[in-house]
Each structure stands twice: as structure tokens, then as C-alpha cells.
mmCIF file of C-alpha atoms and ligand atoms in Angstrom:
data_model
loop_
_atom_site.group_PDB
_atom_site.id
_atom_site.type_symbol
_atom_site.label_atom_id
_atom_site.label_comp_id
_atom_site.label_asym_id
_atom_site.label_seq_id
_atom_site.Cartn_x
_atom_site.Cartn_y
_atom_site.Cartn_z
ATOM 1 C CA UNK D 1 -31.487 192.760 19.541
ATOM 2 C CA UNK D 2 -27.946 194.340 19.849
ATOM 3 C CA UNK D 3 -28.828 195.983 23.358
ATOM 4 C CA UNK D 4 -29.432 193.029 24.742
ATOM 5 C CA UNK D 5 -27.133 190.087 26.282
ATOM 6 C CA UNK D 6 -27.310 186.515 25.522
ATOM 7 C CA UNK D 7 -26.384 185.574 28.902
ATOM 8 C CA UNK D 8 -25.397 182.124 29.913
ATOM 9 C CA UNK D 9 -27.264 180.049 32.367
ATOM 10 C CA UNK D 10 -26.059 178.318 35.280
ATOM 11 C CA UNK D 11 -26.787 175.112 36.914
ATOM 12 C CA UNK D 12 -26.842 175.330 40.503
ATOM 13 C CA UNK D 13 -27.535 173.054 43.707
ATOM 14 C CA UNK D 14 -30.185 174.886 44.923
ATOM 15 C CA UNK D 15 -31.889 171.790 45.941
ATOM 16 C CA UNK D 16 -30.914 167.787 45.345
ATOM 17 C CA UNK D 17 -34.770 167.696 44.220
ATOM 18 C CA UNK D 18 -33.998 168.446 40.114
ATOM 19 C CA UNK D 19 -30.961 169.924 38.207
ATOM 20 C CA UNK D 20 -31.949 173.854 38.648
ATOM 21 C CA UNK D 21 -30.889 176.131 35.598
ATOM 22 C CA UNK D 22 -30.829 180.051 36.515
ATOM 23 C CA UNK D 23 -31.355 182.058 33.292
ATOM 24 C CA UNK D 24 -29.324 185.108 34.216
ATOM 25 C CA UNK D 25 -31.854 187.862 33.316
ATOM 26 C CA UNK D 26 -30.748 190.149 36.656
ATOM 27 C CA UNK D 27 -27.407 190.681 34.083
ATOM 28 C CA UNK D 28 -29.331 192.545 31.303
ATOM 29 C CA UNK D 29 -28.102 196.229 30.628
ATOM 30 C CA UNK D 30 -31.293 197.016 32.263
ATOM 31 C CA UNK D 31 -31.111 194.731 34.962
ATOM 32 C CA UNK D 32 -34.121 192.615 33.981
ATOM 33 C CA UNK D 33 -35.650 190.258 30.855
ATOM 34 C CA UNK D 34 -37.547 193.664 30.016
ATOM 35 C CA UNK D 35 -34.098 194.998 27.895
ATOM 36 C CA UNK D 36 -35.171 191.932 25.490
ATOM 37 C CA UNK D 37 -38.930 193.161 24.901
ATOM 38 C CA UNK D 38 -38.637 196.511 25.138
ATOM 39 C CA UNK D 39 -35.511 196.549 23.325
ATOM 40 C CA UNK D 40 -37.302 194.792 20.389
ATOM 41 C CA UNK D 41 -40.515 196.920 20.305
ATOM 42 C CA UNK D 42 -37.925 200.150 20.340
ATOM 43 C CA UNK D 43 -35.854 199.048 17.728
ATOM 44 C CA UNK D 44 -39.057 197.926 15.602
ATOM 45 C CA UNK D 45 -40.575 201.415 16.319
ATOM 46 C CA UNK D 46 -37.422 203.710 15.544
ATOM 47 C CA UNK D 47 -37.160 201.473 12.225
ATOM 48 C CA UNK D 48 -40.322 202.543 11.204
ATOM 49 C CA UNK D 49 -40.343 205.904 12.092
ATOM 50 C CA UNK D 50 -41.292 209.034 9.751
ATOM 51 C CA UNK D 51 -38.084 210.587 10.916
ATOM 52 C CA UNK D 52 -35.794 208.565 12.881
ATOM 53 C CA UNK D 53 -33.940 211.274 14.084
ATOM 54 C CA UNK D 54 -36.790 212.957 15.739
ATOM 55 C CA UNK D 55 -37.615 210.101 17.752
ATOM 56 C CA UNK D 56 -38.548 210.349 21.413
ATOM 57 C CA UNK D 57 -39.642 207.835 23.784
ATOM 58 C CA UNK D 58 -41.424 207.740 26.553
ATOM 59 C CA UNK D 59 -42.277 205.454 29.276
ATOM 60 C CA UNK D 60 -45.014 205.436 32.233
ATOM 61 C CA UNK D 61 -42.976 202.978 34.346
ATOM 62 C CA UNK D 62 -40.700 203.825 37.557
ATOM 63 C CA UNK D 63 -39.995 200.291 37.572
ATOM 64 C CA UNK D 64 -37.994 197.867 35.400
ATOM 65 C CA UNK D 65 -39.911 198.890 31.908
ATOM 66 C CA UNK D 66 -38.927 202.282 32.508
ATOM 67 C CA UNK D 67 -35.285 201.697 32.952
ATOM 68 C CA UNK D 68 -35.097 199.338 29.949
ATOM 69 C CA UNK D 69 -36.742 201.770 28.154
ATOM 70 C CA UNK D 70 -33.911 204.364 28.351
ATOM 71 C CA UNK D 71 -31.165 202.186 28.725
ATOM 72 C CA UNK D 72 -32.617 201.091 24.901
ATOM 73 C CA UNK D 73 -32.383 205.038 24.203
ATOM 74 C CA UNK D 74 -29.728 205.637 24.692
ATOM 75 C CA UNK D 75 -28.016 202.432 22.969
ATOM 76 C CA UNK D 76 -29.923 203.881 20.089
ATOM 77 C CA UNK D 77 -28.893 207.393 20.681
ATOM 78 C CA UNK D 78 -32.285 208.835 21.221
ATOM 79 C CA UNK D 79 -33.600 210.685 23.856
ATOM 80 C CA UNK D 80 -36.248 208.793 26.431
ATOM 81 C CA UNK D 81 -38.498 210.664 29.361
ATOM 82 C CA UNK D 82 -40.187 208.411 31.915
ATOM 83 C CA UNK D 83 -43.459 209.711 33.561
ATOM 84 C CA UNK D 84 -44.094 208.370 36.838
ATOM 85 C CA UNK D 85 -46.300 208.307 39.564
ATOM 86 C CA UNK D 86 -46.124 210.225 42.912
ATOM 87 C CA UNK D 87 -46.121 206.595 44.683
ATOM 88 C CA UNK D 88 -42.991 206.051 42.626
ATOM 89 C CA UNK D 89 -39.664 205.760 45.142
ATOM 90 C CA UNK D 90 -37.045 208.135 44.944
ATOM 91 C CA UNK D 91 -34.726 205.051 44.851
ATOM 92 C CA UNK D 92 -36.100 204.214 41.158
ATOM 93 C CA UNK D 93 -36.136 208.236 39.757
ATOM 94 C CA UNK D 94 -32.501 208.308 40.378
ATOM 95 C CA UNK D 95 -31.859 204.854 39.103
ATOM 96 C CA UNK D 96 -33.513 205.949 35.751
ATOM 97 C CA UNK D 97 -32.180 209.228 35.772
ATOM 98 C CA UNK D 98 -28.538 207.674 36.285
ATOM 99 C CA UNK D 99 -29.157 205.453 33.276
ATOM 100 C CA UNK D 100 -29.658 208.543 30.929
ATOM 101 C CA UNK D 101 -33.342 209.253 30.893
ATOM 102 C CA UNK D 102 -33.628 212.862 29.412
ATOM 103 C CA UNK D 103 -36.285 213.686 32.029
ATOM 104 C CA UNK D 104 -37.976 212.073 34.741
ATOM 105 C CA UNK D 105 -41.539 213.647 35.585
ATOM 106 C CA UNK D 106 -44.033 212.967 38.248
ATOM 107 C CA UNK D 107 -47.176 213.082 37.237
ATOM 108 C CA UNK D 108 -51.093 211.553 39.520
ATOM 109 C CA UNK D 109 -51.310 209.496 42.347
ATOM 110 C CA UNK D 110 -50.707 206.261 40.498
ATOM 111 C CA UNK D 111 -49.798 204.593 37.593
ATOM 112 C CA UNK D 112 -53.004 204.869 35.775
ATOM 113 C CA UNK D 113 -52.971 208.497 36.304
ATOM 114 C CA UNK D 114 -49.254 209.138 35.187
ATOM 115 C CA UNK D 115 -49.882 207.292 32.503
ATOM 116 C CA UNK D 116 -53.293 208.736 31.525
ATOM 117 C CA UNK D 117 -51.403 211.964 31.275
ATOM 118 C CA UNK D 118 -48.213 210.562 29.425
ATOM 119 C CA UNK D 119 -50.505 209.810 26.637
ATOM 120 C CA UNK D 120 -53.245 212.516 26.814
ATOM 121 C CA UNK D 121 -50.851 215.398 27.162
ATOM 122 C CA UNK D 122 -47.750 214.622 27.051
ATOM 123 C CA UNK D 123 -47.156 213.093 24.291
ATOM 124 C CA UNK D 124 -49.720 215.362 22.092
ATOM 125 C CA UNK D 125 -47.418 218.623 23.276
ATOM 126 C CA UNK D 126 -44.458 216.419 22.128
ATOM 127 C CA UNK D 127 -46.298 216.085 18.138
ATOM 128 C CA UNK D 128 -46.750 219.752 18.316
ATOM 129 C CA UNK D 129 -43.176 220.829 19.381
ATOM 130 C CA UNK D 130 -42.190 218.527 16.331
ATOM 131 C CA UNK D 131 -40.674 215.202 18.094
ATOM 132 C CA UNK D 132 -41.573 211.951 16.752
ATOM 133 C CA UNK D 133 -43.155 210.848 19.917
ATOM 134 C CA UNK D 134 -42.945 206.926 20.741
ATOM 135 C CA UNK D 135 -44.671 205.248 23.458
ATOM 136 C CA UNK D 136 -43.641 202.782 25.381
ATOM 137 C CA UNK D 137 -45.803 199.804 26.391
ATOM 138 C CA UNK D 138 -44.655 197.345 29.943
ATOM 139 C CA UNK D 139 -45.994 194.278 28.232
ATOM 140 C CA UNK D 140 -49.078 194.263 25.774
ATOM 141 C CA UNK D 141 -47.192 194.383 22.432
ATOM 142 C CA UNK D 142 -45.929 191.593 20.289
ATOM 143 C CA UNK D 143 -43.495 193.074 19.725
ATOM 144 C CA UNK D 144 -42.360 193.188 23.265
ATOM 145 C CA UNK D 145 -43.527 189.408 23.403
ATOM 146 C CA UNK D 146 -40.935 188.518 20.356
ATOM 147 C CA UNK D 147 -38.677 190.065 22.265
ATOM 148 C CA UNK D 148 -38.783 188.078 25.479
ATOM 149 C CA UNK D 149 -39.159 185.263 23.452
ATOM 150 C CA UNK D 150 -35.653 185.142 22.354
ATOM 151 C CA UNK D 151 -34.409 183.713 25.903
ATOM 152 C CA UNK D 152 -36.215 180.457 24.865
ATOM 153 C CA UNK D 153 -34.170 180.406 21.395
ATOM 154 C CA UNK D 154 -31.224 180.638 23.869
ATOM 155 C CA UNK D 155 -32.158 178.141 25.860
ATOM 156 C CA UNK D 156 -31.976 175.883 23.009
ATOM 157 C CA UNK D 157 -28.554 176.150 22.383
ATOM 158 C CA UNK D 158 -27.801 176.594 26.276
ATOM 159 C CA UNK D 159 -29.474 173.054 27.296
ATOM 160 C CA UNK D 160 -27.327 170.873 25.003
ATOM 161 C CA UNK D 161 -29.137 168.072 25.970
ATOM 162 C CA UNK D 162 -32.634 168.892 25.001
ATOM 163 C CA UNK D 163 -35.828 170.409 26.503
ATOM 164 C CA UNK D 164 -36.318 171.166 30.127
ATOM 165 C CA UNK D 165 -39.021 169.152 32.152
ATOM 166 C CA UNK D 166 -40.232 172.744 32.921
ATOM 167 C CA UNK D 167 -39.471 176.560 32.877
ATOM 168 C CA UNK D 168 -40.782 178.973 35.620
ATOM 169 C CA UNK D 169 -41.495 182.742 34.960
ATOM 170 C CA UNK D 170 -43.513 185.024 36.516
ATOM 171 C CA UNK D 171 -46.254 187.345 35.590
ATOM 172 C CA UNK D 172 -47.288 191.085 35.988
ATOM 173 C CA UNK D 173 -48.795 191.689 32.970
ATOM 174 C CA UNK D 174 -47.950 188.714 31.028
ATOM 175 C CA UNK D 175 -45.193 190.155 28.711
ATOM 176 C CA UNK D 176 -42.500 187.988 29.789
ATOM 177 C CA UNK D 177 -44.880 184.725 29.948
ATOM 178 C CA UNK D 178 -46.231 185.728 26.458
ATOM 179 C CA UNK D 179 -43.153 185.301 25.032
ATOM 180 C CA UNK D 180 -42.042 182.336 27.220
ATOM 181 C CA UNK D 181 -45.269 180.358 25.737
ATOM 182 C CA UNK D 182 -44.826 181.913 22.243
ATOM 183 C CA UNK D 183 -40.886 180.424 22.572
ATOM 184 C CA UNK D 184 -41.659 177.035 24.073
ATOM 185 C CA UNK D 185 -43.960 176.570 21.219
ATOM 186 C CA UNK D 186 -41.312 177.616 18.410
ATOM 187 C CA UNK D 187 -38.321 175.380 19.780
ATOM 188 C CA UNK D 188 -41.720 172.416 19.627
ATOM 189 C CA UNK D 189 -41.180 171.922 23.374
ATOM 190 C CA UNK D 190 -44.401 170.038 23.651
ATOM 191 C CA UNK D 191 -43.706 168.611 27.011
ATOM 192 C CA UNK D 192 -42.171 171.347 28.987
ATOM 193 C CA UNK D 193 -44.401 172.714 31.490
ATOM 194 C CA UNK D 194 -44.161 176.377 31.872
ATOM 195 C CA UNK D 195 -45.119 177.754 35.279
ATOM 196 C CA UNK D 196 -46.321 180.961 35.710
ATOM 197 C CA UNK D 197 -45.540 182.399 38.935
ATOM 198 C CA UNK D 198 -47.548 185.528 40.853
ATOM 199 C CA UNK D 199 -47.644 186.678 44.112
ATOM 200 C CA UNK D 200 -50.908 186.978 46.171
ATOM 201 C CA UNK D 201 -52.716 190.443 45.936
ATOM 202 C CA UNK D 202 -50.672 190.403 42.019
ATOM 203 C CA UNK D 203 -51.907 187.474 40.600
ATOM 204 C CA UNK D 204 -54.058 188.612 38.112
ATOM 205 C CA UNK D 205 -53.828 185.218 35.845
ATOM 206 C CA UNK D 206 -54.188 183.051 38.663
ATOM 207 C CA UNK D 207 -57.837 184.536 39.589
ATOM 208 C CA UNK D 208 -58.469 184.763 36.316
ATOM 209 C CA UNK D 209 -58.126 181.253 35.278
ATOM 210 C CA UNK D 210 -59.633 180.113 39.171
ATOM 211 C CA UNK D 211 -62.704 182.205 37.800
ATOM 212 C CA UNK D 212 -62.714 180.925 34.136
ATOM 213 C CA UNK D 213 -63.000 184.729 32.896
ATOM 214 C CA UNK D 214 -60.395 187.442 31.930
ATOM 215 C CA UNK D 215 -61.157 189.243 34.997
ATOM 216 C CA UNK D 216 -59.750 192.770 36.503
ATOM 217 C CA UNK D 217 -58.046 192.640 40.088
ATOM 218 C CA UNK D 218 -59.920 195.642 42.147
ATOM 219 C CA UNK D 219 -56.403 196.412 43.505
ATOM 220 C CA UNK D 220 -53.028 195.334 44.330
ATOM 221 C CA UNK D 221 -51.935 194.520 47.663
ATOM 222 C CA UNK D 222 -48.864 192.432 47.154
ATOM 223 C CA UNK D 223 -45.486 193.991 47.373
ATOM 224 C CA UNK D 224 -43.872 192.615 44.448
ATOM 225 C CA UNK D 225 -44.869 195.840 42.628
ATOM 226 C CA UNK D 226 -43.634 194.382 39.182
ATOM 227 C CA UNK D 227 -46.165 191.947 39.132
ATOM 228 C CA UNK D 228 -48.758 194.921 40.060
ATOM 229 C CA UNK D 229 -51.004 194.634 36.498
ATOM 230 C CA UNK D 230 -54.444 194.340 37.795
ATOM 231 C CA UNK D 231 -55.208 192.709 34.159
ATOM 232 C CA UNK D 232 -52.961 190.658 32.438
ATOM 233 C CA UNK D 233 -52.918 191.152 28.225
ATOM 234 C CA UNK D 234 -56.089 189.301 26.526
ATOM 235 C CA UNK D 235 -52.911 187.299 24.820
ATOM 236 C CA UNK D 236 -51.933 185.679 27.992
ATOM 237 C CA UNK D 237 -55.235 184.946 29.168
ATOM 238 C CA UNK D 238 -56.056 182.961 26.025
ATOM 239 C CA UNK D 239 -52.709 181.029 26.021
ATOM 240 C CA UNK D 240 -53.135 180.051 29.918
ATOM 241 C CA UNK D 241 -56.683 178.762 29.089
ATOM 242 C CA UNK D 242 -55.399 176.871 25.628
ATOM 243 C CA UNK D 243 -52.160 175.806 26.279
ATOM 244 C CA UNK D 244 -52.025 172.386 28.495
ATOM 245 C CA UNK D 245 -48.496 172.755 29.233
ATOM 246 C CA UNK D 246 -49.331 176.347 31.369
ATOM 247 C CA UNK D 247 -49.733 175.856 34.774
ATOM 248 C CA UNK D 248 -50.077 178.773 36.918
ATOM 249 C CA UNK D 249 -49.575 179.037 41.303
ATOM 250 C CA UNK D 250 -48.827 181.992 43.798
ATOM 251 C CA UNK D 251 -46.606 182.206 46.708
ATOM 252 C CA UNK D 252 -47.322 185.227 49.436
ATOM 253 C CA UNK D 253 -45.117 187.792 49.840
ATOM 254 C CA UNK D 254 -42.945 186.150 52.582
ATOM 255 C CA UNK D 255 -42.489 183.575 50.276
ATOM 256 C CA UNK D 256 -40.910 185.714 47.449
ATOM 257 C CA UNK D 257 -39.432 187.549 50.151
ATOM 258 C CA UNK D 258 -37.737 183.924 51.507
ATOM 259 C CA UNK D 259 -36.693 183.234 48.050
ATOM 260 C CA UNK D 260 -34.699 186.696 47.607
ATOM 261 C CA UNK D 261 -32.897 186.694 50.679
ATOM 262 C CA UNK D 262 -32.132 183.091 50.411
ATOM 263 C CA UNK D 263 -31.051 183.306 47.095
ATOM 264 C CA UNK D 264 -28.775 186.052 48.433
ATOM 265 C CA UNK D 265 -27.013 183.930 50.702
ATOM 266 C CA UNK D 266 -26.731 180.858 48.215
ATOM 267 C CA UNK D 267 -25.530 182.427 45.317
ATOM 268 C CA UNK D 268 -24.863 186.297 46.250
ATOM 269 C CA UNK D 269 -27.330 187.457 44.077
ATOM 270 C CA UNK D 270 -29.891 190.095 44.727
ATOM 271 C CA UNK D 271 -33.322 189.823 43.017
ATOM 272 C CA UNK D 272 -36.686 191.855 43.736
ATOM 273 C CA UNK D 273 -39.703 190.196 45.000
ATOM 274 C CA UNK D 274 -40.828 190.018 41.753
ATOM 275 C CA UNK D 275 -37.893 187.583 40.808
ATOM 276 C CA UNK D 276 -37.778 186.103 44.441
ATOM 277 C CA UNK D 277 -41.221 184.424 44.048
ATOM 278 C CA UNK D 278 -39.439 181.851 40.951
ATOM 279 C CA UNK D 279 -36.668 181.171 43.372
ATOM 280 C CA UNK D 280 -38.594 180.065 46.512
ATOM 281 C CA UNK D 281 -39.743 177.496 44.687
ATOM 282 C CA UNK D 282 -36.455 175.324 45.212
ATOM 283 C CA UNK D 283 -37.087 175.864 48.677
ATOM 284 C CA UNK D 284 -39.280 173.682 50.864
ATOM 285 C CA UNK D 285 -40.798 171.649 48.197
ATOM 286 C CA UNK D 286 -42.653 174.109 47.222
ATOM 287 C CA UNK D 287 -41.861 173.404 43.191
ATOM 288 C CA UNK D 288 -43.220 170.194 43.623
ATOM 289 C CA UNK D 289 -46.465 171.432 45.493
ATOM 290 C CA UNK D 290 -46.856 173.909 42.871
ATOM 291 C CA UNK D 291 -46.760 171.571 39.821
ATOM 292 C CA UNK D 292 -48.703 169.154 41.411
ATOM 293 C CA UNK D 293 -46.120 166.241 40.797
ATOM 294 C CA UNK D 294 -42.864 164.796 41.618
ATOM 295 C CA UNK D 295 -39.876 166.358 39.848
ATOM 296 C CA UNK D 296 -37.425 164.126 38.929
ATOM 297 C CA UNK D 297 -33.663 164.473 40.177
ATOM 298 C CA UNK D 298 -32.418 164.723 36.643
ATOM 299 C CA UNK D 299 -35.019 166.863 35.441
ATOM 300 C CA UNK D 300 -33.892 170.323 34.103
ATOM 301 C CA UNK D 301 -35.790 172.949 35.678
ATOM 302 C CA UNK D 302 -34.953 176.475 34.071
ATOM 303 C CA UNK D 303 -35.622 179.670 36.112
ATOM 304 C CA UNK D 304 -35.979 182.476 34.291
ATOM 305 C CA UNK D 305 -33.992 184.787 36.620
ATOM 306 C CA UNK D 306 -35.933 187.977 35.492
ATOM 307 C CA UNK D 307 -34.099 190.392 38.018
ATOM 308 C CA UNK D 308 -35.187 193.587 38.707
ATOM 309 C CA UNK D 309 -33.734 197.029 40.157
ATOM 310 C CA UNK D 310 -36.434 196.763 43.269
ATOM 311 C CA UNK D 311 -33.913 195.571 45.434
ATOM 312 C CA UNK D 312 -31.337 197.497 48.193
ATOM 313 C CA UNK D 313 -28.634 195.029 50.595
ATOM 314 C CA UNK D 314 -31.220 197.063 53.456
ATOM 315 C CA UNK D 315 -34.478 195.509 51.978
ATOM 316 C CA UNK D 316 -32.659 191.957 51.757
ATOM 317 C CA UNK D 317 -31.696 192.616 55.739
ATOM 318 C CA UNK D 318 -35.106 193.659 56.400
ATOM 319 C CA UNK D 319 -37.100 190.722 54.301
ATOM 320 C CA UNK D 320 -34.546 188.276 56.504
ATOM 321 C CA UNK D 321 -35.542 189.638 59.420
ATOM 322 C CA UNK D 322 -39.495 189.998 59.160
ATOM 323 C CA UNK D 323 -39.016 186.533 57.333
ATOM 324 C CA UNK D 324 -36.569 184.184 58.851
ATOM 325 C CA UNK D 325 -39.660 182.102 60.219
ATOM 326 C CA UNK D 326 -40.117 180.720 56.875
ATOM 327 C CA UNK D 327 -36.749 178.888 57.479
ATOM 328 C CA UNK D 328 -34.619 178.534 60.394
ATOM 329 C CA UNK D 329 -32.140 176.224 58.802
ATOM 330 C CA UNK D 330 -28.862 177.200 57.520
ATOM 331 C CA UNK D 331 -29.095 177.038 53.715
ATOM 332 C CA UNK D 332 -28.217 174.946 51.295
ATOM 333 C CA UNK D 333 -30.662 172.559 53.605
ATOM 334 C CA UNK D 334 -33.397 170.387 52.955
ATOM 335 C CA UNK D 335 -34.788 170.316 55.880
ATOM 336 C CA UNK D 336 -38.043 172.666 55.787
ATOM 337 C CA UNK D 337 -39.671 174.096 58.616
ATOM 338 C CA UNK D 338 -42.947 175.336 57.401
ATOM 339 C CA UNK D 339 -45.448 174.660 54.732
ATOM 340 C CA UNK D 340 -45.942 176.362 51.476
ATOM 341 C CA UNK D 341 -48.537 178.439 50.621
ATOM 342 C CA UNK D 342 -48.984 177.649 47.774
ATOM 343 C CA UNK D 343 -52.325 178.024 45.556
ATOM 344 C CA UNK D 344 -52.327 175.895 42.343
ATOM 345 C CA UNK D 345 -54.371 176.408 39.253
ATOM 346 C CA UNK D 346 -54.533 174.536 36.482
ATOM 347 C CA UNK D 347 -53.862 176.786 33.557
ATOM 348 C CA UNK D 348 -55.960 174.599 31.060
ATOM 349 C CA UNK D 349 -58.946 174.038 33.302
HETATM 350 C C1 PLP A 401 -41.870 193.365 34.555
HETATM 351 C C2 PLP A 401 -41.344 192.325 35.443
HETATM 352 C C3 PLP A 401 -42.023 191.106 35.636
HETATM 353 C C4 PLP A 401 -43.355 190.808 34.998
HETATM 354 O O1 PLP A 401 -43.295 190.887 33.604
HETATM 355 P P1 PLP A 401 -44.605 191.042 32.726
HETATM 356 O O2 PLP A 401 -44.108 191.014 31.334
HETATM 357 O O3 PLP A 401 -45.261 192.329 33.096
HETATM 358 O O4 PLP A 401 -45.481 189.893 33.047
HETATM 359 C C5 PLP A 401 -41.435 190.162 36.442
HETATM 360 N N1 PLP A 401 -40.260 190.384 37.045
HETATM 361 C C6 PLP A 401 -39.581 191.523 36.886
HETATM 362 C C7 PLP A 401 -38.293 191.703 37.581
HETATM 363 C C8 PLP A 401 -40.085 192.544 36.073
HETATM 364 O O5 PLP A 401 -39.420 193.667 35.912
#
């Protein structure tokens, strides 16, 4: 995809528990992993188009999907206009408006709504005015998923000395894991455990596979608003029931929360919740509690860093304070203070 970066990846002390690998998603034009997947489905649309020129996209997403979506557009020179919800915070309409949306429009209560609209009216008006109308999905396309999966194919050449012992992404709707899984299984990883992070009140897959059916969240009361699909895609339900390397575990809020403003402090990088959930897990033991095993000092652990634009220095300061319970050590420390939360499911059971 040429509007996409093939970022390096980092080994960092995070813990003396494994070797920790950051992939540095947070750096894509975009400022998340969702510049690779919707980047890919955009391109493959506009290629295909009736008439190119007349293409215009649009997105139902004030988060991350939304601003990859018209930082794509306007790499490609086409216009983009993001729907969003009323719930949607000002913070995010100017972030997508500063990164060249050609409108931003607020449509329902929430996302369902906005997006009910998007495609019911929206983009009908849009045929009939004479635009080539594209929509643009958060997750459930393979297209996004061979996307995303192109960060494994990096990883390839990144880890020089082979596979990782295990690679941890989370999951909203299961875009980014999709691909993860789909990547894994190209490169013929068969011993790399993936582990598919959620938050609790977003983790869709995790009930899911607890419940042995493809089941529906009735709402979402985590935070981590990224990871807010109350159904993940049919595809990543099947490969987290099929696959034996998928494991899949939540951390609360506070957790993720921990895990961003930690991160901050240890490496000066700011993540959302929805990234900060990966990143507790080199905290507290909690990686090891979550895999349900030792980890090895010299194992390679990669996180996929997915980033996000969720994020201000003020919520940091805030998450510290609500959160500085979870650890009163001065970090880089190994000494923990309190438990992890965390919920383990095996993805194959
Ligand atoms: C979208 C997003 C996710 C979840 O990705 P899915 O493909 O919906 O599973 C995770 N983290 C961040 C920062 C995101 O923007």
C-alpha cells in the first residue's frame, strides 16, 4: 500500500520477563494499524471503480477508521466525508476535519444510527448527484484484513532471527486480528501464539468463545471505545474457535488505562485505551497470567502497537491519577503491587 509505512519495530525493556518487540503502528499517517486495512480496501475499491474520478468515500467512524479513511483520500486525491454520531467528541471531528475530510456530519444518537443513515440516505443522494459513492467498512472486509495482514510480512523481515513465541493484538471488531491470524498463517508461524486482547464491557470474542456461540454484546460499557463492536466479523469468530494458536483474555479498563500511562512514562509514547490494554501486559505479570504459561526470557514477544488518536497529555494525567493504585512503584520495576484481572479463554476450546 503506498499510504502506508513499513515502520520498524523496537525492542524494549519493558520487563526482564521476555525480549518485548513494539510494532510501531501509533506512527501510521493515520495514527493507527487501520491506514494498512483501510488503505488496502480503498485502493482496491478506487481500482475498480466505474469512474475513478468520481469517487467519493465515506466513513461512519469518529474514531481511528474514520481518520484513516481520509487520510487514504486524500493520498489518493479523492474526496472523503465521515458521518458520525452525536456521542462522537468534538476532539475527533476536528482531528478528521484537520486531516482533510471534505465534510464531517453528525448524524443519530449512536453509531448504528449514523451509520444506518450513511448508507440509507446518504450515500443513495450521493448516486443521484452523480458521485461514485464508496463505503467504508471499520473491519469486516478482506480486503481490510489483507491489509492489516501486511505487518506480519514485516515482521518477517524485522525479526531476523525467526518467529516470535507470540504476538498480542487487540480486538474491536476483529479487523486487525483477522489479518494478524491470516499473516501468522502465511509466514507458516505454526507455533506463535497470537493473543487477542479486549477490554471488559468490549470483549465481544472473549464472551463469545466463553459461550461457544458467535454471540452479540447487549452493549458496551468499557471505555476503550475502539474496541466498542458489540459483534466481532463471523471471520474472526471462526478463526478463534479453529485456530489452536489463538488465545484470547481481557484486562478492565484500569488496566488498559495502567498500560497507557505507564507506557507514557517508559517510552514517551501516548496510546489510547484501546492500545493500552496490549501494553499492560508487560506489567505485573499479567502476560504470563494471560497465556497461561511461563514466558521465557529470550522469547520474542511482538506488540502490535496499534495506536490510536483517542488520547490527550490531560486524559494520560487523569488515567494516572484515578489509576496509580494499580502501581505505586516507580517504573521500569518489577515489583507489582496488585493482581491482574485478568480473564483467560482458550480460543480453541
Ligand atoms: C480499530 C482499532 C482497534 C480494533 O481493531 P478491529 O480491527 O476493529 O478489531 C484496536 N486499536 C485501535 C487503536 C483501533 O483504532
Amino acid at each position: 500500500m503506498p499510504n502506508t509505512l513499513s515502520h520498524q519495530i523496537q525492542e524494549r525493556f519493558l520487563n526482564r520477563r521476555s525480549r518485548i518487540f513494539l510494532k510501531l503502528e501509533n506512527l501510521q499517517p493515520s495514527g493507527s494499524f487501520k491506514s494498512r486495512g483501510i488503505g488496502n480496501y480503498m485502493q482496491h475499491m478506487l481500482s475498480r471503480a466505474s469512474d475513478p474520478n468520481k469517487v467519493h468515500f465515506y466513513s461512519s467512524s469518529g474514531g481511528n477508521a474514520g481518520l484513516a479513511c481520509v487520510n487514504a483520500a486524500r493520498f489518493f486525491g479523492r474526496p472523503a466525508t465521515v458521518v458520525v454520531p452525536n456521542s462522537t467528541k468534538p476532539m475527533m471531528m476536528t482531528k478528521i476535519r484537520a486531516a482533510g475530510a471534505s465534510e464531517v456530519l453528525q448524524h443519530g444518537a449512536v453509531w448504528k444510527e449514523a451509520d444506518a443513515w450513511l448508507r440509507d440516505s446518504a450515500i443513495p443522494d450521493a448516486e443521484k448527484r452523480g458521485e461514485v459513492p464508496i463505503y467504508t467498512p471499520p473491519f469486516d472486509h478482506p480486503e481490510v484484513w489483507n491489509g492489516n495482514a501486511t505487518l506480519v510480512k514485516e515482521l518477517e523481515e524485522q525479526l531476523e532471527e525467526g518467529a516470535p513465541g507470540v504476538i498480542i493484538c487487540s480486538v474491536g471488531g476483529g479487523g486487525l486480528f483477522n489479518g494478524v491470524v491470516q499473516g501468522v498463517e502465511l509466514a507458516g508461524w505454526r507455533d506463535t501464539t497470537i493473543l487477542a486482547m479486549e477490554t471488559q464491557g468490549a470483549d465481544s470474542l472473549h464472551k463469545a468463545i466463553q459461550q461457544g456461540e458467535h454471540i452479540t454484546l447487549p452493549g458496551i460499557s468499557s471505555q476503550a471505545t475502539s474496541l466498542g463492536a458489540t459483534r466481532v466479523s463471523e471471520r474472526s469468530y471462526e478463526l478463534a474457535t479453529t485456530n489452536n494458536n489463538v488465545k484470547c483474555a481481557t484486562l478492565t479498563d484500569a488496566e488498559a488505562a495502567m498500560g497507557c500511562w505507564r507506557f507514557a512514562d517508559d517510552e514517551r509514547i501516548m496510546v489510547e485505551l484501546a492500545c493500552g490494554v496490549n501494553v499492560a501486559l508487560c506489567y505485573g505479570g499479567r502476560l504470563e497470567q494471560a497465556l497461561g504459561r511461563a514466558v521465557k526470557p529470550d522469547e520474542k514477544v511482538v506488540i502490535v502497537l496499534c495506536g490510536g488518536s483517542n488520547v490527550t497529555v490531560d486524559m494520560i494525567a487523569g488515567w494516572k491519577q484515578e489509576f496509580k493504585h494499580l502501581h505505586d512503584e516507580q517504573s521500569p520495576s518489577e515489583k507489582e503491587t496488585v493482581a491482574s484481572a485478568a480473564c483467560v479463554t482458550n480460543g480453541s476450546h
